[in-house]
mmCIF file of C-alpha atoms (C1' of nucleotides) in Angstrom:
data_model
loop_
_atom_site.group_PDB
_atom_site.id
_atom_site.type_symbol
_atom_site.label_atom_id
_atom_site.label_comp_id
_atom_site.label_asym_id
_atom_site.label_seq_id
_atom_site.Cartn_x
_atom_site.Cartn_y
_atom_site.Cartn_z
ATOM 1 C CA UNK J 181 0.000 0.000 0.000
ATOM 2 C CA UNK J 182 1.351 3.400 -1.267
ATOM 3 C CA UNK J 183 0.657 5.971 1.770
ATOM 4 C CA UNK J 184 2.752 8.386 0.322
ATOM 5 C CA UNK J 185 0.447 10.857 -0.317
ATOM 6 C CA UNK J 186 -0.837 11.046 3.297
ATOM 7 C CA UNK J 187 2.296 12.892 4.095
ATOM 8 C CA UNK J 188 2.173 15.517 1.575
ATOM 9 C CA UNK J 189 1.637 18.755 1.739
ATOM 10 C CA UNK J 190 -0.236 19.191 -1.275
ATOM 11 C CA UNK J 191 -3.684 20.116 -1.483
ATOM 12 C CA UNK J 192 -4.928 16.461 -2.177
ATOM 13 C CA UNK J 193 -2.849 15.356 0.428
ATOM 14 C CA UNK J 194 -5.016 17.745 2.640
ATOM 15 C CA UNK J 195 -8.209 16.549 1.260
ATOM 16 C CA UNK J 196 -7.205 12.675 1.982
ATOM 17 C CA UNK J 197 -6.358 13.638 5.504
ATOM 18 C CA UNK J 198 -9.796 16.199 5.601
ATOM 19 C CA UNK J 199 -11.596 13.041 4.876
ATOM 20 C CA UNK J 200 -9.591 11.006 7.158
ATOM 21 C CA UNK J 201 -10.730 13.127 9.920
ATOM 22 C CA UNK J 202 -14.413 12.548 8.723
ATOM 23 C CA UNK J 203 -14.329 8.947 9.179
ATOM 24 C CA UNK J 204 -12.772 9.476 12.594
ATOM 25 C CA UNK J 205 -15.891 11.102 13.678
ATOM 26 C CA UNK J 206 -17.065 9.719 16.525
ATOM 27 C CA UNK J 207 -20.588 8.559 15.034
ATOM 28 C CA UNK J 208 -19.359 8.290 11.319
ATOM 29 C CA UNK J 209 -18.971 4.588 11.439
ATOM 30 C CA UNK J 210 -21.703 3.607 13.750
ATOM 31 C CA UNK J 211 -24.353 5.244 11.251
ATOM 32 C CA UNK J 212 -22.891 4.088 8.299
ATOM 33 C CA UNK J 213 -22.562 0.412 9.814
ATOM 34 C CA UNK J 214 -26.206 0.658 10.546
ATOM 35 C CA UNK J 215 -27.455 2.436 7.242
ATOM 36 C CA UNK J 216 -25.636 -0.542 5.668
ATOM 37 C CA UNK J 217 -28.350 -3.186 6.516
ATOM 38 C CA UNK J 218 -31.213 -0.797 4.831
ATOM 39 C CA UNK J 219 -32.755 2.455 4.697
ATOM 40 C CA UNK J 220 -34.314 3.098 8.464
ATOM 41 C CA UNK J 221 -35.898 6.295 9.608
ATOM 42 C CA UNK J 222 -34.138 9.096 12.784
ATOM 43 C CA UNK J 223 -35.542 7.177 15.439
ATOM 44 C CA UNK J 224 -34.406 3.634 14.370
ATOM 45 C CA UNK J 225 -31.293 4.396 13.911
ATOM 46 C CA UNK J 226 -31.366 6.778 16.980
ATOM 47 C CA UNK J 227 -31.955 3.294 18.666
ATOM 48 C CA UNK J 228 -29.599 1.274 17.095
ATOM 49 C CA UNK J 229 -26.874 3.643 17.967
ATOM 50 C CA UNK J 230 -26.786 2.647 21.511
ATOM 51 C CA UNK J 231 -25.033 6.117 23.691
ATOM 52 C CA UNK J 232 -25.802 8.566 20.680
ATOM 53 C CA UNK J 233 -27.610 11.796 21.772
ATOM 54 C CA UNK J 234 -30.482 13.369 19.277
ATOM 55 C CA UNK J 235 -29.011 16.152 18.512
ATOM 56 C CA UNK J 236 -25.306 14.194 17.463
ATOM 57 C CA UNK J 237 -27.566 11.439 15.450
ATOM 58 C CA UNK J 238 -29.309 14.899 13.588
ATOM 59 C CA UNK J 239 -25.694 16.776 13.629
ATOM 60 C CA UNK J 240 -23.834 13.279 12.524
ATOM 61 C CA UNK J 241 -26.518 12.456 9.437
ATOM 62 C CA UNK J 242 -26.727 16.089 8.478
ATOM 63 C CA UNK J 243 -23.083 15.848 7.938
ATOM 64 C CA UNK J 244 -23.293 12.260 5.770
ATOM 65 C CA UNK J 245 -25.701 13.672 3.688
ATOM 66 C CA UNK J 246 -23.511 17.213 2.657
ATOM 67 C CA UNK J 247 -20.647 14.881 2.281
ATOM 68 C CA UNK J 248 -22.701 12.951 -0.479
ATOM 69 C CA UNK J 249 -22.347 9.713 1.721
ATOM 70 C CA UNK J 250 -26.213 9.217 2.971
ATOM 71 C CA UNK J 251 -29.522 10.518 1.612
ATOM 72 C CA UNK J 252 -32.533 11.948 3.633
ATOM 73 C CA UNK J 253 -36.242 11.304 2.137
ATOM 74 C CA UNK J 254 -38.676 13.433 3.602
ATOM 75 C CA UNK J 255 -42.190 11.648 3.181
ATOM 76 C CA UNK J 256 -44.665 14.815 3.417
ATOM 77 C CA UNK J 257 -47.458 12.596 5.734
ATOM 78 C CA UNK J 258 -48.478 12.947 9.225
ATOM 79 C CA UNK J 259 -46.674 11.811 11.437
ATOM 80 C CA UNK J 260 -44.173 12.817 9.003
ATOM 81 C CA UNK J 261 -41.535 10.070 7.700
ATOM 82 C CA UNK J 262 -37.653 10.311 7.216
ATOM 83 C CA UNK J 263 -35.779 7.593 5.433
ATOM 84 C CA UNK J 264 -32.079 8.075 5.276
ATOM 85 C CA UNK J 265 -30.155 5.627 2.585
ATOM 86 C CA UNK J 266 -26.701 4.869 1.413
ATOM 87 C CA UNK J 267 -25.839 6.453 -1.644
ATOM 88 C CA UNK J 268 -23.669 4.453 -3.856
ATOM 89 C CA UNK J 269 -20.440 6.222 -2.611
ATOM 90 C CA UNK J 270 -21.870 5.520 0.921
ATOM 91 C CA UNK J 271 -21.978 1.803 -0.330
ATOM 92 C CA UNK J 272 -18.395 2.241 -1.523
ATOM 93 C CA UNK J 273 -17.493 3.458 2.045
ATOM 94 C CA UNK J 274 -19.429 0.594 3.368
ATOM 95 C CA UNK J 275 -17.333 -1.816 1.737
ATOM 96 C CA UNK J 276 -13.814 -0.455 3.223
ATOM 97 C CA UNK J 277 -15.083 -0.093 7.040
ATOM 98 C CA UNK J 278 -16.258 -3.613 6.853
ATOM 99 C CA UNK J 279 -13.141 -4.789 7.286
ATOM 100 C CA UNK J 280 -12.189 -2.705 10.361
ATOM 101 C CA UNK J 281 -15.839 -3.398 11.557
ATOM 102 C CA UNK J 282 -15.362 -7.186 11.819
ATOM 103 C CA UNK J 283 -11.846 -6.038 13.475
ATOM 104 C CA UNK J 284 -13.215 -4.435 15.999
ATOM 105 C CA UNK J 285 -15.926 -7.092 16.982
ATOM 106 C CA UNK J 286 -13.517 -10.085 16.647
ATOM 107 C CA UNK J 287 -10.672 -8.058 18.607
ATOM 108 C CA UNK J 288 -12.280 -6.537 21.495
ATOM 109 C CA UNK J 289 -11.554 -8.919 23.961
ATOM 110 C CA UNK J 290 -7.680 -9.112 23.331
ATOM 111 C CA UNK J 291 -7.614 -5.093 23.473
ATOM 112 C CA UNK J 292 -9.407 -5.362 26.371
ATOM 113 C CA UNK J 293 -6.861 -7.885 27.867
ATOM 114 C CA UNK J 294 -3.769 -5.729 26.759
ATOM 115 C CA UNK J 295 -5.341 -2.689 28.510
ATOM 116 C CA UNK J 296 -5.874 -4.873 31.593
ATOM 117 C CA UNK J 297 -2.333 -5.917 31.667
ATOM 118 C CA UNK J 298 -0.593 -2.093 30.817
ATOM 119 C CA UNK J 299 -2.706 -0.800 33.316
ATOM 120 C CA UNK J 300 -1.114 -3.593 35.689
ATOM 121 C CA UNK J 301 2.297 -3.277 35.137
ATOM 122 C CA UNK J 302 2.282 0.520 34.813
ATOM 123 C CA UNK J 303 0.212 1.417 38.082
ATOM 124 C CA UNK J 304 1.670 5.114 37.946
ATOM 125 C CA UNK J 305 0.960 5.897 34.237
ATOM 126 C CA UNK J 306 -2.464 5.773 34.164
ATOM 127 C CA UNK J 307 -5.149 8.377 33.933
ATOM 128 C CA UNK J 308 -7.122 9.903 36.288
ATOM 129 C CA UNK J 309 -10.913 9.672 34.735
ATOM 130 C CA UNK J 310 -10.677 6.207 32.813
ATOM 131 C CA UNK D 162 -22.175 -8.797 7.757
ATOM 132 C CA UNK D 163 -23.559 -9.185 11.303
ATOM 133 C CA UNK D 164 -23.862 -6.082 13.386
ATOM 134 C CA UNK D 165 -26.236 -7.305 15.470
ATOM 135 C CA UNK D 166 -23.630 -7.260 18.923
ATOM 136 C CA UNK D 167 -23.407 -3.964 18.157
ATOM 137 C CA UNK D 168 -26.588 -3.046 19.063
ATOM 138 C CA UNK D 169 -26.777 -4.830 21.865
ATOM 139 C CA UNK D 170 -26.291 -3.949 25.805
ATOM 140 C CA UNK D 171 -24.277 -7.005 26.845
ATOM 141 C CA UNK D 172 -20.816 -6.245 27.936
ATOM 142 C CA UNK D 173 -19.416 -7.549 25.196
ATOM 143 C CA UNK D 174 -21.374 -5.483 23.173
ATOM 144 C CA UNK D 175 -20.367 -2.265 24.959
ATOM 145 C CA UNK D 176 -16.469 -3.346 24.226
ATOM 146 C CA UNK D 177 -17.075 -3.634 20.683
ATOM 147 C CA UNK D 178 -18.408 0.039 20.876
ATOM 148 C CA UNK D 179 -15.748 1.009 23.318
ATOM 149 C CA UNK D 180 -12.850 -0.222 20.164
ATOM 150 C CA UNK D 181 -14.676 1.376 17.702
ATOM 151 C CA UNK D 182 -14.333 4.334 19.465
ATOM 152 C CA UNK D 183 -11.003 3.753 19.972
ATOM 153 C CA UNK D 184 -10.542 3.298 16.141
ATOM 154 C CA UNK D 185 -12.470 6.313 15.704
ATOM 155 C CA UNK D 186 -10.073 8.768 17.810
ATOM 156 C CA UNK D 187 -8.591 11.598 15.890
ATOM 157 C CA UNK D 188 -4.797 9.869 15.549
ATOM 158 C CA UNK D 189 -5.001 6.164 15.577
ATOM 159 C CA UNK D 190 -5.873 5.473 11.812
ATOM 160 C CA UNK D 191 -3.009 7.992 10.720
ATOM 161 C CA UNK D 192 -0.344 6.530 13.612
ATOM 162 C CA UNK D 193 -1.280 2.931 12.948
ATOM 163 C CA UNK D 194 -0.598 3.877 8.847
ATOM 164 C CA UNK D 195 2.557 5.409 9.520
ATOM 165 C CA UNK D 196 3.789 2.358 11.441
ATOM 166 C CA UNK D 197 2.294 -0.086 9.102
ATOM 167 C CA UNK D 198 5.330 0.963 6.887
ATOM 168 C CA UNK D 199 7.982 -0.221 9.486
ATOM 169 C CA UNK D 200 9.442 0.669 12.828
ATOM 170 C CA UNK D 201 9.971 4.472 13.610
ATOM 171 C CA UNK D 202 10.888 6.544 16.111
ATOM 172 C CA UNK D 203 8.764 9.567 18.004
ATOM 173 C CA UNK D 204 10.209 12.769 15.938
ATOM 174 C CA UNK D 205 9.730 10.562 12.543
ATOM 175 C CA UNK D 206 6.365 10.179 13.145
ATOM 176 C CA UNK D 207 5.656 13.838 14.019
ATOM 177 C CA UNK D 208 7.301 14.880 10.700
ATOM 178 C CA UNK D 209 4.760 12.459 8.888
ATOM 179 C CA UNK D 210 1.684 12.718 10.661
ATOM 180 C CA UNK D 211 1.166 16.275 9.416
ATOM 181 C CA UNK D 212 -0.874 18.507 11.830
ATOM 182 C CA UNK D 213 -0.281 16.384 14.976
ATOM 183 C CA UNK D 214 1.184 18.425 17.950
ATOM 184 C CA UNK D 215 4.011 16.817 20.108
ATOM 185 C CA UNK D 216 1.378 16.197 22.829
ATOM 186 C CA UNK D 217 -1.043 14.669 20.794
ATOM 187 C CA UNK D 218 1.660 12.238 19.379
ATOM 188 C CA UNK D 219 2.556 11.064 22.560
ATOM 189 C CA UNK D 220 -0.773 10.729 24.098
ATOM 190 C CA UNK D 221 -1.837 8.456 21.039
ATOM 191 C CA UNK D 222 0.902 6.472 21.059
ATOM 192 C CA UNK D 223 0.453 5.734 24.811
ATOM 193 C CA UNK D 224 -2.723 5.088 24.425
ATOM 194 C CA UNK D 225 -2.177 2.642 21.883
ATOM 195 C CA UNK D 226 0.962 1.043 23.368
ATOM 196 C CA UNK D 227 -2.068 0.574 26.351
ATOM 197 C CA UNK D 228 -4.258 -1.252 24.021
ATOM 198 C CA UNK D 229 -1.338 -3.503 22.821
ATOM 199 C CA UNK D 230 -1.246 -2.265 19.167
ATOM 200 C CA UNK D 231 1.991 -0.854 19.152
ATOM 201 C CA UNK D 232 5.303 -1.863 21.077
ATOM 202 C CA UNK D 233 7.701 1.182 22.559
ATOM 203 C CA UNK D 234 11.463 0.626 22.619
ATOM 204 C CA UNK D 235 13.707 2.825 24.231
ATOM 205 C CA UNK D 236 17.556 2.417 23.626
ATOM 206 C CA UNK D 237 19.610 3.687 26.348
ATOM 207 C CA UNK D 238 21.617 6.410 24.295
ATOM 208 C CA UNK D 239 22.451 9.474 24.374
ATOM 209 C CA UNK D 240 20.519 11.335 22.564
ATOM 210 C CA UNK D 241 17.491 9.208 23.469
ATOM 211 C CA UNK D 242 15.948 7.175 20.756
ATOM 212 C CA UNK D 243 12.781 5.178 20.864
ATOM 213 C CA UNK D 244 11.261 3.605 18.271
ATOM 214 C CA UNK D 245 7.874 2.405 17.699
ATOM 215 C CA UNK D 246 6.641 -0.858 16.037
ATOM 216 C CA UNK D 247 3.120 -2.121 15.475
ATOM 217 C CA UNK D 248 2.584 -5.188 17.625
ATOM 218 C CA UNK D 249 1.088 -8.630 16.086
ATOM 219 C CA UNK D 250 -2.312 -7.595 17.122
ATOM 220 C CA UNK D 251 -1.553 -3.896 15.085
ATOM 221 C CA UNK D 252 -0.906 -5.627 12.019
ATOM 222 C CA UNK D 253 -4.117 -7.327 12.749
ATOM 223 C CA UNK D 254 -5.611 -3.864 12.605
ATOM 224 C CA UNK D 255 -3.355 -2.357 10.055
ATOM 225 C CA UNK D 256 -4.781 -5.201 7.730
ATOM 226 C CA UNK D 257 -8.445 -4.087 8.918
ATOM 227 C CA UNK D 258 -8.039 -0.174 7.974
ATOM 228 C CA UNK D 259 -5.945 -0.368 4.640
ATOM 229 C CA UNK D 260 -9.131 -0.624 2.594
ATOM 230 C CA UNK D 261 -10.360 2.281 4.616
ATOM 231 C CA UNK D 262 -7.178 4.491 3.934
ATOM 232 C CA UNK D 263 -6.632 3.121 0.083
ATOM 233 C CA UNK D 264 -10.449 4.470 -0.074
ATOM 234 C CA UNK D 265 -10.361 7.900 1.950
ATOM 235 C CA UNK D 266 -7.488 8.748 -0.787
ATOM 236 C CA UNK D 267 -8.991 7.579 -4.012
ATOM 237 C CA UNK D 268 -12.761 9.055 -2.824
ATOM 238 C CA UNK D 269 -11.738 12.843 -1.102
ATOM 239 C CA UNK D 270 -12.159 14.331 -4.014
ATOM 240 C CA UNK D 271 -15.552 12.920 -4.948
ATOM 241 C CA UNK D 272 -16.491 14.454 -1.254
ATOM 242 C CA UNK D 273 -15.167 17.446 -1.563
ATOM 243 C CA UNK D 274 -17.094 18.017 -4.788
ATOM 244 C CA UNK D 275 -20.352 16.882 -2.528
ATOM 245 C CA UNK D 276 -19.924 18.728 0.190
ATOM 246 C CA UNK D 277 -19.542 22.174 -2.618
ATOM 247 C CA UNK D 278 -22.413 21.084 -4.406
ATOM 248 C CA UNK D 279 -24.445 20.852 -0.864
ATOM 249 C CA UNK D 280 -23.048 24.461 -0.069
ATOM 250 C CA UNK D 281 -24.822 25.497 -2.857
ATOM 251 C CA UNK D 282 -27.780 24.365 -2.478
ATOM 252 C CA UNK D 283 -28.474 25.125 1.119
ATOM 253 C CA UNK D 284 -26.880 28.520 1.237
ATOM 254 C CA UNK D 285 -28.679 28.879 4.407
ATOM 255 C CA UNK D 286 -27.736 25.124 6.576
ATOM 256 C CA UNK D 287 -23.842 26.083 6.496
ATOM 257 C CA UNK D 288 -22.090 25.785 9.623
ATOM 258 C CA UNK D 289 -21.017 29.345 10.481
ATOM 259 C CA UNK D 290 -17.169 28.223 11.522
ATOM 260 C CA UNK D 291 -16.796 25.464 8.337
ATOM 261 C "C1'" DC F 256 -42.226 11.506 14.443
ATOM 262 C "C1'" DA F 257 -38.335 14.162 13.353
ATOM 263 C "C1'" DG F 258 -36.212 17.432 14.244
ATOM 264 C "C1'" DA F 259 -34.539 22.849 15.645
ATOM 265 C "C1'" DA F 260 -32.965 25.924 19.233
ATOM 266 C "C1'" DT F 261 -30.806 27.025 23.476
ATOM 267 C "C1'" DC F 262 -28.078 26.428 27.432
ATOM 268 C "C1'" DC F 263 -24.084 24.777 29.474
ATOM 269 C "C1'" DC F 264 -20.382 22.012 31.059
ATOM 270 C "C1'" DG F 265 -16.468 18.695 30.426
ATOM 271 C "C1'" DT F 266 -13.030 17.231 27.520
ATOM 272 C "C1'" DT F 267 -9.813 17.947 23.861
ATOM 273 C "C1'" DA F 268 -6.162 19.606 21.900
ATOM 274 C "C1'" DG F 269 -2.927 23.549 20.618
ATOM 275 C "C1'" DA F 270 0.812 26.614 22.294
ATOM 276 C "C1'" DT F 271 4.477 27.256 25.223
ATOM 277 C "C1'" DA F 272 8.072 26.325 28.403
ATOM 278 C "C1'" DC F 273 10.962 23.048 30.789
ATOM 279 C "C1'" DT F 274 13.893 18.444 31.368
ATOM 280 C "C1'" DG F 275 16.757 13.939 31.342
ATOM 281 C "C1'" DC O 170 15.887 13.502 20.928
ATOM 282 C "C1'" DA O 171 11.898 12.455 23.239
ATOM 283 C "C1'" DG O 172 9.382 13.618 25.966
ATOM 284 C "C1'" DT O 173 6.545 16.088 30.551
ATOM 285 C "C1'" DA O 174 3.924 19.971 32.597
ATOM 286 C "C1'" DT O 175 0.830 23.653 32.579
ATOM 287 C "C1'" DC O 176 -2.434 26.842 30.921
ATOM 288 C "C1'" DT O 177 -6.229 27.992 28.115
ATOM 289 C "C1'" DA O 178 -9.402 28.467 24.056
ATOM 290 C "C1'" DA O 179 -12.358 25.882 21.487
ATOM 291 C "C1'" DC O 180 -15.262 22.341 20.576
ATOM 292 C "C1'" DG O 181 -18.066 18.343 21.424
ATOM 293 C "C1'" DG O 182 -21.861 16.766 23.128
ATOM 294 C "C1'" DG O 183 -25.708 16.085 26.846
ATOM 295 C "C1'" DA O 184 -30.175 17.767 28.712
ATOM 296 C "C1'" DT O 185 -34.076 20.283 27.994
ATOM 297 C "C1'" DT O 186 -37.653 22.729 25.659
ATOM 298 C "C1'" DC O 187 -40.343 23.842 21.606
ATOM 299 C "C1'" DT O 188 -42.430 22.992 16.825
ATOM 300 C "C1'" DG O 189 -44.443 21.515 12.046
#
DNA sequence: CAGAATCCCGTTAGATACTG
DNA sequence: CAGTATCTAACGGGATTCTG
């Protein structure tokens, strides 16, 4: 893998690490994860996304759908109706988290463990709140 | 794909959560990049990792030298040198994210051209410090 | 139901200065 | 070189209230 550009200073090199810093958003992947199963409406997915506050689920989709990633339906009924979907580059950005998905899922434990056994052997370093 | 743990409320469920977040902090996909090249030490990664402060660089490697992703190894010299290597269970992860980072550099520019186009036609949803 | 708006506090992270 | 320490501004994000 060629990760040259990542250091770069040039203005794509800024973009990559702009959109780096997107999927690093707290939510980002959560959403995305969840979106990835079907279209769902706010408070499915508000739900699903076990911790996640209204406003960050309305802040956090808002901010898939300017980046082109998710699309918001608005059904005009009452009680009124919003779908939220993949769009295909969603999809595309589907496909490379899945990976680090199943990572995280099948890997928990063993981080888990290592943070057990740091935290033993280093009884000084750690933080105050954690 | 099965998500389902991660909408669960089980422990284990709340781990899986607790490593994507992890994942998701600001640093870790960029550090664990770096290091996926080879072994390097502190002031090699600061050069690369372009925006990181000092502070930040050393609070993310900690934290993942915690987690048992990377290994620290500091030669008793003079000047100091430590270097950095990703751990078994960081390759693990490195393997997990490359299809992530080969697709936040081939797609930014696809995003950037959504997020304009958005701009444009909500003149009025911007953020007022974007 | 699906938000928008407001208030407000804790954490984050940058800048700076100091050290082994 | 590779950090630590401190101080502070900024931001993230929760709780609450209100609306079409």
């Amino acid at each position: 893998m060629d990760l040259t550009a990542l250091r770069e200073h040039s203005p794509e090199a800024c973009r990559g690490r702009e959109t780096l810093d997107r999927v690093a958003e707290k939510w980002t992947l959560m959403v995305i994860a969840m979106l990835g199963e079907r279209t769902k409406r706010f408070n499915e997915l508000k739900r699903e996304c076990v911790g996640i506050s209204q406003r960050m689920l309305t802040v956090t989709l808002r901010s898939l759908e300017r980046d082109g990633l998710v699309t918001r339906t608005v059904h005009p009924e009452i009680p009124p109706r919003v779908e939220y979907t993949l769009t295909d580059l969603g999809r595309t950005m589907l496909e490379a988290i899945e990976p680090l998905l199943v990572w995280t899922e099948s890997h928990a434990a063993r981080i888990d463990a290592a943070r057990a056994a740091y935290d033993a052997e280093h009884p000084d370093r750690q933080a105050a709140g954690t």
